[in-house]
Coordinates of C-alpha atoms and ligand atoms in Angstrom, one line a residue:
M1 CA 90.4 74.6 -29.4
S2 CA 89.8 73.0 -32.5
N3 CA 86.6 73.9 -33.9
T4 CA 86.0 70.6 -35.5
D5 CA 82.4 72.0 -35.0
A6 CA 82.0 75.2 -37.1
P7 CA 80.3 74.5 -40.3
K8 CA 82.3 73.6 -43.2
N9 CA 84.3 76.4 -45.3
F10 CA 84.2 76.7 -49.2
I11 CA 88.3 75.5 -48.3
R12 CA 87.1 72.5 -46.3
Q13 CA 84.7 71.5 -48.6
I14 CA 87.9 71.7 -51.0
I15 CA 90.5 69.7 -49.2
D16 CA 88.1 67.3 -48.0
K17 CA 87.3 66.5 -51.7
D18 CA 91.1 66.5 -52.5
L19 CA 91.7 64.1 -49.3
A20 CA 89.0 62.1 -50.5
A21 CA 89.7 61.8 -53.8
G22 CA 93.6 60.6 -52.0
L23 CA 95.1 63.6 -54.0
H24 CA 97.5 64.2 -49.9
Q25 CA 98.6 62.4 -48.0
Q26 CA 98.9 65.3 -45.2
V27 CA 97.0 68.8 -45.5
V28 CA 99.6 71.3 -45.2
T29 CA 99.1 75.3 -44.7
R30 CA 101.2 78.4 -44.2
F31 CA 100.6 81.4 -42.7
P32 CA 103.2 83.5 -44.4
P33 CA 103.5 87.5 -43.1
E34 CA 105.8 90.1 -44.3
P35 CA 107.5 90.9 -41.9
N36 CA 107.1 94.8 -42.0
G37 CA 105.0 96.0 -39.7
Y38 CA 102.7 94.1 -36.8
L39 CA 100.7 91.9 -37.6
H40 CA 96.8 92.7 -37.8
I41 CA 93.7 91.7 -36.7
G42 CA 92.7 91.1 -40.3
H43 CA 96.0 88.2 -40.2
A44 CA 94.2 86.8 -38.0
K45 CA 91.5 85.1 -39.9
S46 CA 94.6 84.0 -42.2
I47 CA 96.6 82.3 -39.2
C48 CA 93.1 80.8 -37.6
L49 CA 91.9 79.9 -41.1
N50 CA 95.8 78.1 -42.7
F51 CA 96.1 76.8 -38.3
G52 CA 92.5 75.5 -37.5
I53 CA 93.2 73.7 -40.8
A54 CA 95.7 72.5 -40.1
E55 CA 95.2 71.9 -36.1
D56 CA 91.3 69.9 -37.6
Y57 CA 92.8 67.3 -40.7
D58 CA 96.1 66.5 -38.5
G59 CA 98.4 68.0 -41.1
L60 CA 100.5 70.7 -40.6
C61 CA 100.9 74.6 -40.6
Q62 CA 104.1 76.7 -40.9
L63 CA 104.8 79.8 -40.0
R64 CA 106.9 81.2 -42.8
F65 CA 107.9 84.9 -43.8
D66 CA 108.6 86.3 -46.9
D67 CA 110.9 88.2 -47.1
T68 CA 111.9 89.6 -50.2
N69 CA 111.8 93.6 -49.4
P70 CA 115.0 93.8 -47.5
E71 CA 114.7 97.5 -46.5
K72 CA 110.9 97.1 -44.8
E73 CA 111.8 94.7 -43.2
S74 CA 113.2 94.1 -39.9
Q75 CA 114.0 91.7 -37.3
E76 CA 111.8 93.4 -34.7
Y77 CA 108.6 92.9 -36.6
V78 CA 110.6 88.6 -37.2
A79 CA 110.1 88.8 -33.5
A80 CA 107.0 90.4 -32.4
I81 CA 104.7 88.2 -35.7
S82 CA 106.0 85.2 -34.3
R83 CA 105.4 86.3 -30.3
D84 CA 101.8 87.1 -31.6
V85 CA 100.9 83.5 -33.6
S86 CA 102.4 82.2 -30.1
W87 CA 99.8 84.2 -27.8
L88 CA 96.9 82.9 -30.0
G89 CA 97.5 80.1 -29.5
Y90 CA 99.1 78.2 -32.7
K91 CA 101.8 76.3 -32.8
W92 CA 104.1 76.0 -35.8
A93 CA 105.5 72.6 -37.0
G94 CA 109.4 72.7 -37.2
D95 CA 111.4 76.2 -37.4
I96 CA 109.7 79.6 -38.2
R97 CA 110.6 79.6 -42.0
Y98 CA 112.4 81.9 -44.5
A99 CA 111.3 82.7 -48.0
S100 CA 115.2 84.1 -48.0
S101 CA 116.1 80.8 -46.9
Y102 CA 115.1 79.7 -50.7
F103 CA 117.2 82.1 -52.2
Q104 CA 119.7 79.9 -53.6
Q105 CA 117.0 77.2 -54.9
I106 CA 114.8 80.6 -55.9
H107 CA 117.8 81.7 -57.9
D108 CA 118.4 78.4 -59.7
C109 CA 114.7 78.1 -60.9
A110 CA 115.0 81.1 -62.2
V111 CA 118.7 79.5 -64.6
E112 CA 116.3 76.9 -65.5
L113 CA 113.7 79.2 -66.6
I114 CA 116.4 81.2 -69.0
R115 CA 118.1 78.0 -70.1
K116 CA 114.6 77.2 -71.4
G117 CA 114.2 80.1 -72.7
L118 CA 111.6 81.0 -70.5
A119 CA 113.2 83.9 -68.8
Y120 CA 115.1 87.0 -70.7
V121 CA 117.2 89.8 -68.9
D122 CA 115.4 94.0 -69.3
L123 CA 118.2 96.6 -69.8
S124 CA 114.9 98.8 -70.0
T125 CA 114.7 101.4 -67.4
P126 CA 112.4 100.7 -65.0
E127 CA 109.6 103.6 -67.1
Q128 CA 109.9 101.8 -70.6
I129 CA 108.9 98.5 -68.9
R130 CA 106.3 100.1 -67.3
E131 CA 105.0 102.0 -70.7
M132 CA 105.8 98.9 -73.1
R133 CA 102.8 96.6 -70.8
G134 CA 100.7 98.5 -72.4
W135 CA 97.3 98.7 -70.3
A136 CA 94.0 96.7 -69.5
Q137 CA 92.3 97.8 -73.7
Q138 CA 96.1 98.1 -75.2
P139 CA 98.2 94.5 -75.7
G140 CA 101.9 95.0 -74.1
T141 CA 105.2 95.2 -77.3
A142 CA 107.5 94.0 -76.9
S143 CA 111.5 95.0 -75.3
E144 CA 114.3 95.4 -77.6
Y145 CA 115.7 92.2 -74.6
R146 CA 113.1 89.8 -75.1
E147 CA 114.3 88.0 -78.2
Q148 CA 118.4 87.8 -76.5
T149 CA 118.9 83.3 -76.4
P150 CA 119.8 81.9 -73.7
E151 CA 123.6 82.2 -73.2
K152 CA 123.3 86.0 -72.7
A153 CA 121.0 86.2 -70.6
L154 CA 122.4 83.9 -68.5
E155 CA 125.6 85.5 -68.7
L156 CA 123.6 88.8 -68.4
F157 CA 121.5 87.4 -64.6
T158 CA 124.9 86.2 -63.5
Q159 CA 126.0 89.8 -64.5
M160 CA 123.2 90.8 -61.8
K161 CA 123.6 88.6 -59.4
N162 CA 127.8 89.7 -59.2
G163 CA 126.1 93.2 -58.5
D164 CA 127.7 94.8 -62.4
F165 CA 124.8 96.8 -62.4
P166 CA 123.5 99.2 -60.2
D167 CA 119.6 99.6 -58.2
G168 CA 116.8 99.3 -61.0
G169 CA 119.6 99.6 -63.4
A170 CA 118.2 95.4 -64.8
V171 CA 115.4 93.0 -64.4
L172 CA 115.0 89.2 -65.1
R173 CA 111.6 88.9 -66.5
A174 CA 109.0 85.7 -67.2
K175 CA 108.2 85.2 -71.2
I176 CA 104.6 85.1 -71.0
D177 CA 102.1 87.1 -73.1
L178 CA 102.3 90.0 -73.2
A179 CA 98.9 90.5 -74.8
S180 CA 97.4 88.8 -71.9
P181 CA 94.4 90.6 -70.3
N182 CA 95.4 89.5 -67.2
M183 CA 98.8 92.3 -67.0
N184 CA 100.3 89.9 -63.9
M185 CA 100.4 87.6 -67.6
R186 CA 102.3 90.3 -70.0
D187 CA 105.8 89.3 -68.8
P188 CA 106.4 90.2 -65.3
V189 CA 109.6 90.6 -63.4
L190 CA 111.4 88.2 -61.1
Y191 CA 114.5 89.6 -60.2
R192 CA 115.5 92.5 -59.5
V193 CA 118.4 93.9 -58.2
R194 CA 118.8 95.4 -54.8
R195 CA 121.8 96.1 -53.0
A196 CA 120.5 96.4 -49.4
T197 CA 121.8 94.6 -45.8
H198 CA 119.4 91.4 -45.5
H199 CA 117.4 90.5 -42.0
Q200 CA 118.7 87.3 -42.3
T201 CA 121.0 86.9 -45.5
G202 CA 122.9 89.8 -44.8
D203 CA 124.8 91.1 -47.9
T204 CA 125.1 87.5 -49.7
W205 CA 122.4 89.3 -51.9
C206 CA 122.0 92.2 -54.3
I207 CA 119.7 90.4 -56.2
Y208 CA 116.4 90.1 -55.0
P209 CA 113.5 88.0 -56.5
M210 CA 109.3 89.1 -56.8
Y211 CA 106.4 87.8 -54.2
D212 CA 104.7 86.9 -57.1
F213 CA 108.4 84.2 -58.0
T214 CA 109.4 83.7 -54.5
H215 CA 105.6 81.8 -53.2
P216 CA 105.2 79.5 -55.3
I217 CA 108.4 77.7 -55.0
S218 CA 109.0 78.1 -51.3
D219 CA 105.3 76.4 -51.1
A220 CA 106.4 73.7 -53.8
L221 CA 109.9 73.8 -51.5
E222 CA 107.6 73.6 -48.2
G223 CA 105.0 70.9 -49.5
V224 CA 102.1 73.2 -49.1
T225 CA 99.2 71.5 -50.4
H226 CA 96.6 74.2 -49.9
S227 CA 98.2 77.8 -50.2
L228 CA 95.2 80.1 -48.6
C229 CA 95.0 83.7 -49.6
T230 CA 93.3 87.2 -49.9
L231 CA 91.6 87.4 -52.9
E232 CA 93.6 90.8 -54.2
F233 CA 95.8 87.8 -55.6
E234 CA 93.2 85.9 -57.8
D235 CA 94.8 87.2 -61.0
H236 CA 98.0 86.1 -59.4
R237 CA 96.8 82.7 -59.4
P238 CA 97.9 82.4 -63.5
L239 CA 101.3 83.7 -62.8
Y240 CA 101.5 80.9 -58.9
D241 CA 100.2 77.9 -61.1
W242 CA 102.5 79.0 -64.6
V243 CA 105.9 78.9 -62.2
I244 CA 105.1 75.6 -60.6
D245 CA 104.6 74.3 -64.0
N246 CA 107.6 75.6 -66.1
C247 CA 110.4 75.2 -62.5
T248 CA 111.1 71.7 -61.2
L249 CA 109.9 71.3 -57.9
P250 CA 109.1 68.4 -56.1
A251 CA 105.6 69.3 -55.1
R252 CA 102.5 70.9 -56.8
P253 CA 101.0 73.7 -54.1
R254 CA 98.2 74.9 -55.2
Q255 CA 96.3 79.2 -54.6
Y256 CA 92.6 79.5 -52.7
E257 CA 92.0 83.0 -52.0
F258 CA 89.2 84.6 -49.1
A259 CA 87.7 87.2 -48.9
R260 CA 89.9 89.8 -46.1
L261 CA 88.3 90.5 -43.0
N262 CA 88.0 94.5 -43.4
L263 CA 86.0 96.2 -40.0
N264 CA 84.5 99.2 -40.0
Y265 CA 85.8 102.5 -37.6
T266 CA 89.7 101.1 -37.6
V267 CA 92.5 100.5 -40.7
T268 CA 93.9 97.4 -41.9
S269 CA 96.0 97.9 -43.5
K270 CA 99.9 97.9 -42.4
R271 CA 100.8 100.7 -44.2
K272 CA 98.7 102.5 -43.0
L273 CA 99.6 101.2 -39.7
K274 CA 102.5 102.5 -39.5
Q275 CA 102.1 105.4 -40.4
L276 CA 100.3 105.9 -37.6
V277 CA 102.9 104.7 -35.6
D278 CA 105.5 106.9 -37.0
E279 CA 104.0 109.9 -37.2
G280 CA 103.1 110.0 -33.2
H281 CA 99.4 109.1 -33.7
V282 CA 99.8 106.6 -31.1
S283 CA 102.5 105.9 -29.1
G284 CA 103.2 102.2 -31.0
W285 CA 101.8 99.3 -32.6
D286 CA 101.2 97.8 -29.5
D287 CA 98.6 101.8 -28.4
P288 CA 95.5 99.7 -27.7
R289 CA 93.6 101.8 -29.5
M290 CA 95.6 99.6 -32.5
P291 CA 93.6 97.1 -34.2
T292 CA 97.2 94.8 -33.5
I293 CA 97.2 91.6 -32.1
A294 CA 99.3 93.7 -29.7
G295 CA 97.2 96.3 -29.1
L296 CA 94.5 94.0 -28.7
R297 CA 97.0 91.5 -26.4
R298 CA 97.6 95.1 -24.6
R299 CA 94.2 95.8 -24.6
G300 CA 92.7 93.3 -22.9
Y301 CA 91.1 91.2 -25.4
T302 CA 92.5 87.4 -24.8
P303 CA 93.4 85.2 -27.8
A304 CA 90.4 83.5 -26.3
S305 CA 87.8 86.2 -27.4
L306 CA 90.0 86.4 -31.0
R307 CA 90.0 83.3 -32.2
R308 CA 86.2 82.9 -31.3
F309 CA 85.7 85.9 -33.6
C310 CA 87.3 85.1 -36.8
D311 CA 85.2 81.8 -36.3
M312 CA 82.1 84.3 -35.7
V313 CA 82.6 85.8 -38.8
G314 CA 83.6 83.5 -41.4
V315 CA 86.0 82.4 -44.1
A316 CA 83.8 82.9 -47.7
R317 CA 84.8 84.8 -50.7
A318 CA 83.1 87.6 -50.7
D319 CA 84.0 90.6 -49.9
S320 CA 82.2 92.6 -46.7
V321 CA 82.9 94.8 -43.6
V322 CA 83.1 93.9 -40.4
D323 CA 80.6 95.6 -37.0
M324 CA 83.6 96.3 -35.1
S325 CA 80.8 96.0 -32.5
M326 CA 80.9 92.4 -32.5
L327 CA 84.7 92.2 -31.6
E328 CA 83.7 93.9 -28.6
A329 CA 81.0 91.6 -28.4
A330 CA 83.8 88.4 -28.8
I331 CA 85.6 90.0 -25.5
R332 CA 82.8 91.1 -23.3
D333 CA 81.6 87.4 -23.6
D334 CA 84.8 86.1 -22.7
L335 CA 85.4 88.2 -20.0
N336 CA 81.8 88.2 -18.6
Q337 CA 82.5 84.6 -17.6
H338 CA 85.8 84.4 -16.4
A339 CA 87.2 88.4 -15.5
S340 CA 87.4 88.2 -11.4
R341 CA 85.3 91.5 -9.8
A342 CA 86.5 94.5 -8.4
F343 CA 85.9 97.6 -7.7
C344 CA 87.7 100.6 -8.4
V345 CA 86.7 104.1 -7.7
L346 CA 87.4 105.9 -11.1
R347 CA 86.6 109.3 -10.1
P348 CA 86.7 109.8 -6.0
V349 CA 85.4 111.1 -3.8
K350 CA 85.6 111.3 0.1
V351 CA 82.5 110.0 2.9
V352 CA 83.2 109.7 5.8
I353 CA 80.6 107.5 9.0
D354 CA 79.9 109.8 11.3
N355 CA 79.0 107.0 13.6
W356 CA 81.6 104.7 12.2
E357 CA 84.1 104.6 15.0
E358 CA 87.6 105.5 14.5
G359 CA 90.3 103.5 13.3
H360 CA 87.5 100.0 13.0
E361 CA 88.4 98.1 10.5
E362 CA 85.6 95.5 9.3
M363 CA 86.2 92.9 6.6
L364 CA 83.2 92.5 4.8
T365 CA 83.4 89.0 2.1
A366 CA 81.8 89.4 -1.7
P367 CA 82.4 86.6 -4.4
L368 CA 85.2 87.4 -6.5
H369 CA 82.0 86.3 -10.0
P370 CA 78.4 86.2 -8.5
Q371 CA 77.7 83.6 -11.2
N372 CA 80.1 81.3 -10.4
E373 CA 80.7 80.4 -6.7
A374 CA 84.4 78.0 -7.4
M375 CA 85.8 81.0 -8.2
G376 CA 85.7 82.3 -4.5
T377 CA 85.8 85.1 -2.3
R378 CA 87.7 88.0 -2.0
Q379 CA 88.0 90.5 1.5
I380 CA 86.8 94.3 1.2
P381 CA 88.0 96.6 4.1
M382 CA 85.2 98.8 5.4
T383 CA 86.8 101.5 7.4
R384 CA 84.8 105.5 9.0
E385 CA 86.7 106.7 5.7
V386 CA 86.0 105.2 1.8
Y387 CA 85.7 106.8 -1.5
I388 CA 82.5 106.5 -3.7
D389 CA 82.6 107.8 -7.7
R390 CA 81.4 111.4 -7.8
E391 CA 79.0 110.2 -10.4
D392 CA 77.0 107.7 -7.8
F393 CA 76.1 110.9 -4.9
R394 CA 74.1 114.3 -6.3
E395 CA 72.3 117.0 -4.2
E396 CA 69.4 116.6 -5.4
A397 CA 67.6 113.8 -7.6
N398 CA 64.2 112.5 -8.1
K399 CA 63.8 108.7 -7.7
K400 CA 65.1 107.1 -11.0
F401 CA 68.4 108.6 -9.7
K402 CA 69.2 105.1 -8.2
R403 CA 72.5 106.3 -6.0
L404 CA 73.6 108.7 -3.9
V405 CA 72.0 112.0 -2.8
L406 CA 71.8 113.8 0.4
G407 CA 69.3 112.8 2.5
D408 CA 69.2 110.1 1.9
E409 CA 70.0 106.0 1.5
V410 CA 72.1 104.0 -0.6
R411 CA 74.0 100.2 -0.3
L412 CA 77.0 100.3 0.4
R413 CA 77.6 96.8 -2.2
Y414 CA 78.5 94.4 -0.2
G415 CA 78.4 96.8 3.2
Y416 CA 76.0 98.4 4.8
V417 CA 73.2 100.5 4.1
I418 CA 75.0 104.7 4.6
R419 CA 72.4 107.1 4.7
A420 CA 74.3 110.8 3.4
N421 CA 73.7 113.7 6.0
E422 CA 76.0 116.9 4.6
V423 CA 78.3 117.7 1.8
I424 CA 81.0 119.8 2.9
R425 CA 83.2 122.3 0.3
D426 CA 86.5 123.5 -0.3
A427 CA 87.2 127.1 -1.1
D428 CA 85.7 126.4 -5.2
G429 CA 82.7 125.0 -4.1
E430 CA 83.4 121.8 -5.7
I431 CA 82.2 119.0 -2.2
T432 CA 85.6 117.6 -1.3
E433 CA 83.0 115.0 1.5
I434 CA 80.4 113.7 1.9
R435 CA 78.9 113.5 5.5
C436 CA 77.5 110.5 6.2
T437 CA 76.1 108.0 8.9
Y438 CA 75.6 103.9 8.3
D439 CA 72.4 101.5 9.5
P440 CA 74.6 98.9 11.3
D441 CA 71.3 96.6 11.1
T442 CA 72.3 96.2 7.3
L443 CA 74.6 94.2 6.7
G444 CA 73.6 90.7 4.3
K445 CA 69.9 91.8 5.1
N446 CA 67.4 95.2 4.3
P447 CA 66.0 97.7 6.1
E448 CA 63.0 97.5 8.2
G449 CA 60.5 100.1 6.7
R450 CA 62.7 101.4 4.1
K451 CA 63.5 101.3 0.5
V452 CA 66.7 102.6 -0.1
R453 CA 67.4 103.8 -3.9
G454 CA 70.1 101.5 -5.3
V455 CA 73.3 99.7 -4.7
I456 CA 76.6 101.6 -5.5
H457 CA 80.8 100.6 -5.2
W458 CA 82.9 101.7 -3.3
V459 CA 86.8 100.8 -1.8
S460 CA 88.1 102.7 1.9
V461 CA 90.6 105.7 1.7
A462 CA 93.1 103.6 4.0
R463 CA 93.2 100.6 2.2
S464 CA 92.7 101.0 -1.3
Q465 CA 95.6 101.2 -4.1
A466 CA 95.9 104.8 -6.2
C467 CA 96.0 103.5 -9.5
E468 CA 95.6 104.9 -13.2
V469 CA 92.5 103.8 -15.2
R470 CA 92.7 105.0 -19.0
L471 CA 89.9 104.7 -20.9
Y472 CA 89.3 104.0 -24.7
D473 CA 87.2 105.3 -27.8
R474 CA 87.4 104.1 -31.2
L475 CA 90.4 105.3 -33.0
F476 CA 88.6 106.8 -36.5
T477 CA 85.3 109.1 -35.9
A478 CA 84.1 107.2 -39.5
A479 CA 82.9 103.8 -40.3
N480 CA 85.6 103.8 -43.1
P481 CA 88.3 106.0 -42.2
D482 CA 89.5 105.4 -45.3
K483 CA 86.4 107.7 -47.4
P484 CA 85.4 110.3 -43.9
E485 CA 82.6 112.1 -44.5
Q486 CA 84.9 115.3 -44.6
G487 CA 88.4 115.8 -45.1
E488 CA 90.4 113.2 -47.2
G489 CA 91.9 110.5 -46.1
F490 CA 91.9 108.1 -43.2
L491 CA 94.3 111.2 -41.3
D492 CA 91.4 113.5 -41.1
A493 CA 88.9 110.9 -38.8
I494 CA 91.2 110.1 -36.3
N495 CA 89.4 110.6 -32.8
P496 CA 90.5 112.7 -30.8
A497 CA 89.2 112.3 -28.2
S498 CA 90.1 108.2 -28.2
L499 CA 91.4 108.3 -24.9
T500 CA 91.4 109.3 -21.8
V501 CA 93.8 109.3 -18.4
L502 CA 92.9 110.1 -15.3
T503 CA 95.2 109.7 -13.2
D504 CA 93.0 109.9 -9.2
C505 CA 91.0 106.7 -9.0
R506 CA 91.3 104.0 -6.4
V507 CA 91.0 100.4 -6.9
E508 CA 90.4 97.3 -4.0
E509 CA 94.3 96.3 -2.5
N510 CA 93.6 93.9 -3.1
L511 CA 94.8 93.9 -7.2
R512 CA 98.5 95.6 -5.9
G513 CA 101.3 93.2 -7.0
V514 CA 99.1 91.7 -11.0
V515 CA 101.3 91.2 -13.2
P516 CA 99.9 92.9 -16.5
E517 CA 97.5 92.0 -19.3
T518 CA 95.2 90.5 -15.5
R519 CA 92.0 91.2 -16.3
F520 CA 88.8 93.1 -14.6
Q521 CA 85.5 93.4 -14.1
F522 CA 85.1 96.3 -12.0
E523 CA 81.7 96.6 -11.4
R524 CA 78.9 98.8 -12.8
E525 CA 82.7 100.5 -14.9
G526 CA 83.6 97.9 -17.6
Y527 CA 85.9 95.4 -18.3
F528 CA 89.4 96.3 -17.8
A529 CA 92.9 94.8 -19.0
T530 CA 96.6 95.3 -16.0
D531 CA 99.0 97.4 -18.5
A532 CA 102.3 97.4 -19.2
D533 CA 103.2 100.3 -17.7
S534 CA 101.4 99.2 -14.3
T535 CA 104.3 99.5 -11.1
D536 CA 103.1 98.7 -7.6
E537 CA 102.9 102.5 -7.2
K538 CA 100.7 103.2 -9.3
M539 CA 99.3 100.7 -11.5
V540 CA 97.6 101.3 -14.7
F541 CA 95.0 99.7 -15.9
N542 CA 93.0 99.7 -20.1
L543 CA 89.2 99.8 -20.1
T544 CA 88.9 96.7 -22.7
V545 CA 85.3 97.1 -23.5
G546 CA 82.5 98.6 -21.6
L547 CA 79.7 96.1 -19.8
R548 CA 77.1 96.6 -22.3
E549 CA 76.6 97.2 -26.1
S550 CA 77.1 101.1 -26.1
F551 CA 76.8 102.2 -30.3
Ligands
ATP1 P1 98.8 94.6 -45.4 O1 97.6 95.0 -46.3 O2 97.8 94.7 -44.0 O3 99.7 94.8 -45.5 P2 99.8 92.2 -46.3 O4 98.8 91.4 -47.3 O5 100.3 92.7 -46.8 O6 98.4 92.7 -45.8 P3 101.8 89.9 -45.2 O7 102.1 90.0 -44.2 O8 101.7 89.5 -46.7 O9 100.1 91.6 -45.2 O10 100.0 88.7 -45.0 C1 100.0 87.1 -44.3 C2 98.9 87.3 -45.0 O11 97.7 87.2 -44.3 C3 98.5 87.5 -46.5 O12 98.5 85.7 -46.6 C4 97.6 87.8 -46.5 O13 96.6 87.3 -47.5 C5 97.0 88.0 -45.2 N1 96.1 88.7 -44.9 C6 96.3 89.8 -43.9 N2 95.7 91.0 -44.3 C7 94.2 90.4 -44.6 C8 93.4 90.9 -43.4 N3 92.9 92.0 -43.6 N4 92.0 90.1 -44.1 C9 92.6 87.9 -44.4 N5 94.0 87.8 -44.2 C10 95.0 88.8 -44.5
MG2 MG1 101.3 91.4 -48.3

């Protein structure tokens, strides 16, 4: 899976320089998700970047949960995220790590800053603190607590830790520069009081460090050399460096920023994805329409296709929106090469072959992959009654219709040529049966002196398996759901027709018993994957992607 022949992105160029200058013995990166939701395709880019670099440079990549907001986080998310990273094909170095396991060291760094006169406890209300911070053209103003002595600050911080203040009643702030043009440097909050049970540390702490304080310390404690994050953290880098410079830490990590992955026709924000789940717009985080790793997996995407997609997208510093069709092309290429072929009739109508002997069965042989003999063959039973797709039959049609027409011939793929002679209808006029005859002299050869219209797929009535097929379209109708042409917000751009369930489909009986996530090309229909809901009685398949680009 190594991508050593990938062109060097700017981060790899920096690493090459650092290694040439002897700055590091070994490259260490990390992927630092907050366990407040499932991972999405944007995270896959960060995962491929961090783990890919570690692989190619013989370095290490750690998985570290950035878990400083206990109210929003949970063990369910920890488990889901770890599962997704593994599924993508990456192995983190050592055990899973948690920022929360460094709470004591982070606390000790806070005490060090207080002792150095670089941090103070502010008892102003959150509103007062916000007001005193000023705005871009207006420098901040000092709170009355800013000049407190280190002794007083330490006493107040100890009280914070001991639970003497209510939630929001006190914060520890760094003492940096209230006039800085960078708002992050105007005495940012380092610690706040929160009485929340933490999924890892329980009720040990009632003060929690802020992300900007936690992250550089965690990186340094883990010996991270290159701390890669998305561009919105660029303005936080001076604070990152300030923390590293002013706390006694074992290493000096550096932060580098790259552009987020944005994909059209979907949203990549955990908050919005959570809203889709919580409000029931989708069936869960792993709904096959979701841009989550779990959703894409259930939809039928392979780990290789997602890694390939991330390679294609590349890593740069300029923000851009990637076309959804690029993601679809990545999985289509993969499945075109690797997926077994099968017949599935999505909208079955019965064909009775009058000159086929009752009870007679013949096994026909078909390749599992037309271009790859090594994949072997499958046996398809031919019987007197078969199903074809309703859309493959017309009572009348011109020559452009390359399927079955009344009074004309078509080939059943890998089988015989049949002729439609008559239709039988129910009381509502709906066609219930097409009566046909077959030409026994057409197996593997063309009939003499006639040209058949085309080739269609089919399955035996008695020897096929009932199944449900779920067809998906894009979850949003707007290219940028955050700014829909109509409506106010992303929920207004939801595609009401993103899911079509066909409950009455028939698939080759060979597929009975295949496990979820087995992928197929249903010939002439698209690429499909067995869903987690699939059982032996009622198989369920998800449309992964169509045979060709449809937008
Ligand atoms: P979201 O905005 O979806 O909540 P986040 O940035 O808050 O995402 P984290 O769990 O903090 O989510 O992200 C873990 C890592 O993944 C971070 O290093 C972050 O920069 C990176 N990341 C998140 N979203 C993207 C994206 N769209 N493209 C590339 N990297 C991303
Ligand atoms: Mg984040």
